[in-house]
């Protein structure tokens, strides 16, 4: 009998924990989607561009806005400025110079996210140029 009661309590606790975790994950997804929608509204992006941004944010674990703040660059993005700011911040946050691995990794992830955005913009620009040349021919 005591085992049955203990088993029921354990199952009830597991069920409650599962429900709480599921709710937390759903809330996080909802907040991420709302943040992406706010960003799209402020930048005038289309739904597909917003989805691409959300996917890149999820894949790399950092948003474009946060990346821009970390590297202290402003849109429109310039690859040289990004590289210059990255090199400086990465060097001064070196552990040998009194920096921390955490800050260095944040700087690295920020550059990685901005590089992803630059690649996406270049790809979009090339596609537009190809479409324009095909229309002119």
Short mmCIF file of C-alpha atoms in Angstrom, two decimals:
data_model
loop_
_atom_site.label_atom_id
_atom_site.label_comp_id
_atom_site.label_asym_id
_atom_site.label_seq_id
_atom_site.Cartn_x
_atom_site.Cartn_y
_atom_site.Cartn_z
CA UNK A 1 0.00 0.00 0.00
CA UNK A 2 2.66 2.61 0.85
CA UNK A 3 4.36 1.89 -2.47
CA UNK A 4 1.16 2.59 -4.36
CA UNK A 5 0.74 5.92 -2.66
CA UNK A 6 4.36 6.85 -3.27
CA UNK A 7 4.01 5.87 -6.93
CA UNK A 8 0.85 7.97 -7.32
CA UNK A 9 2.59 10.97 -5.74
CA UNK A 10 5.63 10.52 -8.00
CA UNK A 11 3.44 10.27 -11.11
CA UNK A 12 1.42 13.34 -10.10
CA UNK A 13 4.63 15.31 -9.51
CA UNK A 14 6.03 14.21 -12.87
CA UNK A 15 2.81 15.19 -14.62
CA UNK A 16 2.81 18.62 -12.96
CA UNK A 17 6.44 19.16 -13.90
CA UNK A 18 5.77 18.16 -17.51
CA UNK A 19 2.82 20.55 -17.75
CA UNK A 20 4.86 23.41 -16.29
CA UNK A 21 7.77 22.78 -18.65
CA UNK A 22 5.45 22.57 -21.67
CA UNK A 23 3.79 25.84 -20.67
CA UNK A 24 7.16 27.56 -20.26
CA UNK A 25 8.34 26.41 -23.68
CA UNK A 26 5.10 27.57 -25.31
CA UNK A 27 5.44 30.97 -23.63
CA UNK A 28 9.03 31.30 -24.84
CA UNK A 29 8.01 30.46 -28.42
CA UNK A 30 5.14 32.95 -28.22
CA UNK A 31 7.42 35.71 -26.93
CA UNK A 32 9.98 34.99 -29.64
CA UNK A 33 7.30 35.24 -32.32
CA UNK A 34 6.02 38.50 -30.86
CA UNK A 35 9.54 39.95 -30.79
CA UNK A 36 10.03 38.92 -34.41
CA UNK A 37 6.72 40.55 -35.37
CA UNK A 38 7.70 43.78 -33.57
CA UNK A 39 11.04 43.78 -35.35
CA UNK A 40 9.38 43.17 -38.71
CA UNK A 41 6.94 46.01 -38.11
CA UNK A 42 9.73 48.40 -37.18
CA UNK A 43 11.92 47.46 -40.16
CA UNK A 44 9.18 46.89 -42.74
CA UNK A 45 10.15 43.28 -43.43
CA UNK A 46 7.90 40.77 -45.11
CA UNK A 47 6.59 37.67 -43.35
CA UNK A 48 9.16 35.42 -45.05
CA UNK A 49 12.02 37.73 -44.05
CA UNK A 50 10.72 37.74 -40.50
CA UNK A 51 10.63 33.96 -40.49
CA UNK A 52 14.20 33.79 -41.83
CA UNK A 53 15.33 36.15 -39.07
CA UNK A 54 13.56 34.13 -36.41
CA UNK A 55 15.19 30.95 -37.71
CA UNK A 56 18.64 32.57 -37.69
CA UNK A 57 18.05 33.89 -34.17
CA UNK A 58 17.04 30.43 -32.96
CA UNK A 59 19.90 28.71 -34.78
CA UNK A 60 22.60 31.03 -33.48
CA UNK A 61 21.02 31.82 -30.12
CA UNK A 62 21.34 35.60 -30.49
CA UNK A 63 19.18 38.21 -32.16
CA UNK A 64 20.40 40.66 -34.77
CA UNK A 65 19.53 43.60 -32.51
CA UNK A 66 21.60 42.20 -29.65
CA UNK A 67 24.45 41.51 -32.06
CA UNK A 68 24.39 45.07 -33.34
CA UNK A 69 24.49 46.38 -29.77
CA UNK A 70 27.36 44.11 -28.76
CA UNK A 71 29.53 45.11 -31.71
CA UNK A 72 28.31 48.71 -31.60
CA UNK A 73 27.41 48.92 -35.29
CA UNK A 74 24.36 50.47 -36.91
CA UNK A 75 22.41 49.51 -40.01
CA UNK A 76 23.08 49.60 -42.92
CA UNK A 77 25.67 46.97 -42.19
CA UNK A 78 29.18 47.49 -43.47
CA UNK A 79 31.41 44.40 -43.42
CA UNK A 80 34.57 46.45 -42.74
CA UNK A 81 33.06 48.20 -39.71
CA UNK A 82 31.80 44.92 -38.32
CA UNK A 83 35.20 43.31 -38.76
CA UNK A 84 37.02 46.29 -37.18
CA UNK A 85 34.73 46.36 -34.13
CA UNK A 86 34.90 42.58 -33.80
CA UNK A 87 38.70 42.49 -33.88
CA UNK A 88 38.94 45.24 -31.28
CA UNK A 89 36.38 43.76 -28.86
CA UNK A 90 37.67 40.22 -29.27
CA UNK A 91 41.24 41.35 -28.55
CA UNK A 92 40.44 43.44 -25.47
CA UNK A 93 38.34 40.63 -23.99
CA UNK A 94 41.19 38.14 -24.27
CA UNK A 95 41.66 36.27 -21.01
CA UNK A 96 45.39 37.08 -21.02
CA UNK A 97 44.50 40.79 -21.03
CA UNK A 98 42.04 40.52 -18.15
CA UNK A 99 38.95 39.78 -20.23
CA UNK A 100 36.60 36.85 -19.87
CA UNK A 101 35.80 33.91 -22.08
CA UNK A 102 32.10 34.71 -21.67
CA UNK A 103 32.45 38.21 -23.15
CA UNK A 104 34.73 36.94 -25.88
CA UNK A 105 32.18 34.29 -26.84
CA UNK A 106 29.37 36.89 -26.89
CA UNK A 107 31.45 39.03 -29.26
CA UNK A 108 32.12 35.97 -31.44
CA UNK A 109 28.42 34.98 -31.54
CA UNK A 110 27.44 38.57 -32.36
CA UNK A 111 29.80 38.63 -35.34
CA UNK A 112 28.56 35.21 -36.41
CA UNK A 113 24.94 36.47 -36.38
CA UNK A 114 25.81 39.63 -38.30
CA UNK A 115 27.78 37.60 -40.85
CA UNK A 116 24.70 35.42 -41.33
CA UNK A 117 22.61 38.53 -41.94
CA UNK A 118 25.16 39.97 -44.39
CA UNK A 119 25.22 36.69 -46.31
CA UNK A 120 21.42 36.68 -46.45
CA UNK A 121 21.37 40.27 -47.72
CA UNK A 122 24.02 39.53 -50.35
CA UNK A 123 22.09 36.48 -51.52
CA UNK A 124 18.91 38.55 -51.75
CA UNK A 125 20.76 41.27 -53.68
CA UNK A 126 22.22 38.76 -56.15
CA UNK A 127 18.79 37.22 -56.71
CA UNK A 128 17.33 40.67 -57.42
CA UNK A 129 20.15 41.44 -59.89
CA UNK A 130 19.59 38.13 -61.72
CA UNK A 131 15.88 38.80 -61.91
CA UNK A 132 16.50 42.31 -63.24
CA UNK A 133 18.92 41.08 -65.94
CA UNK A 134 16.50 38.36 -67.00
CA UNK A 135 13.75 40.98 -67.38
CA UNK A 136 16.00 43.22 -69.47
CA UNK A 137 16.90 40.44 -71.90
#
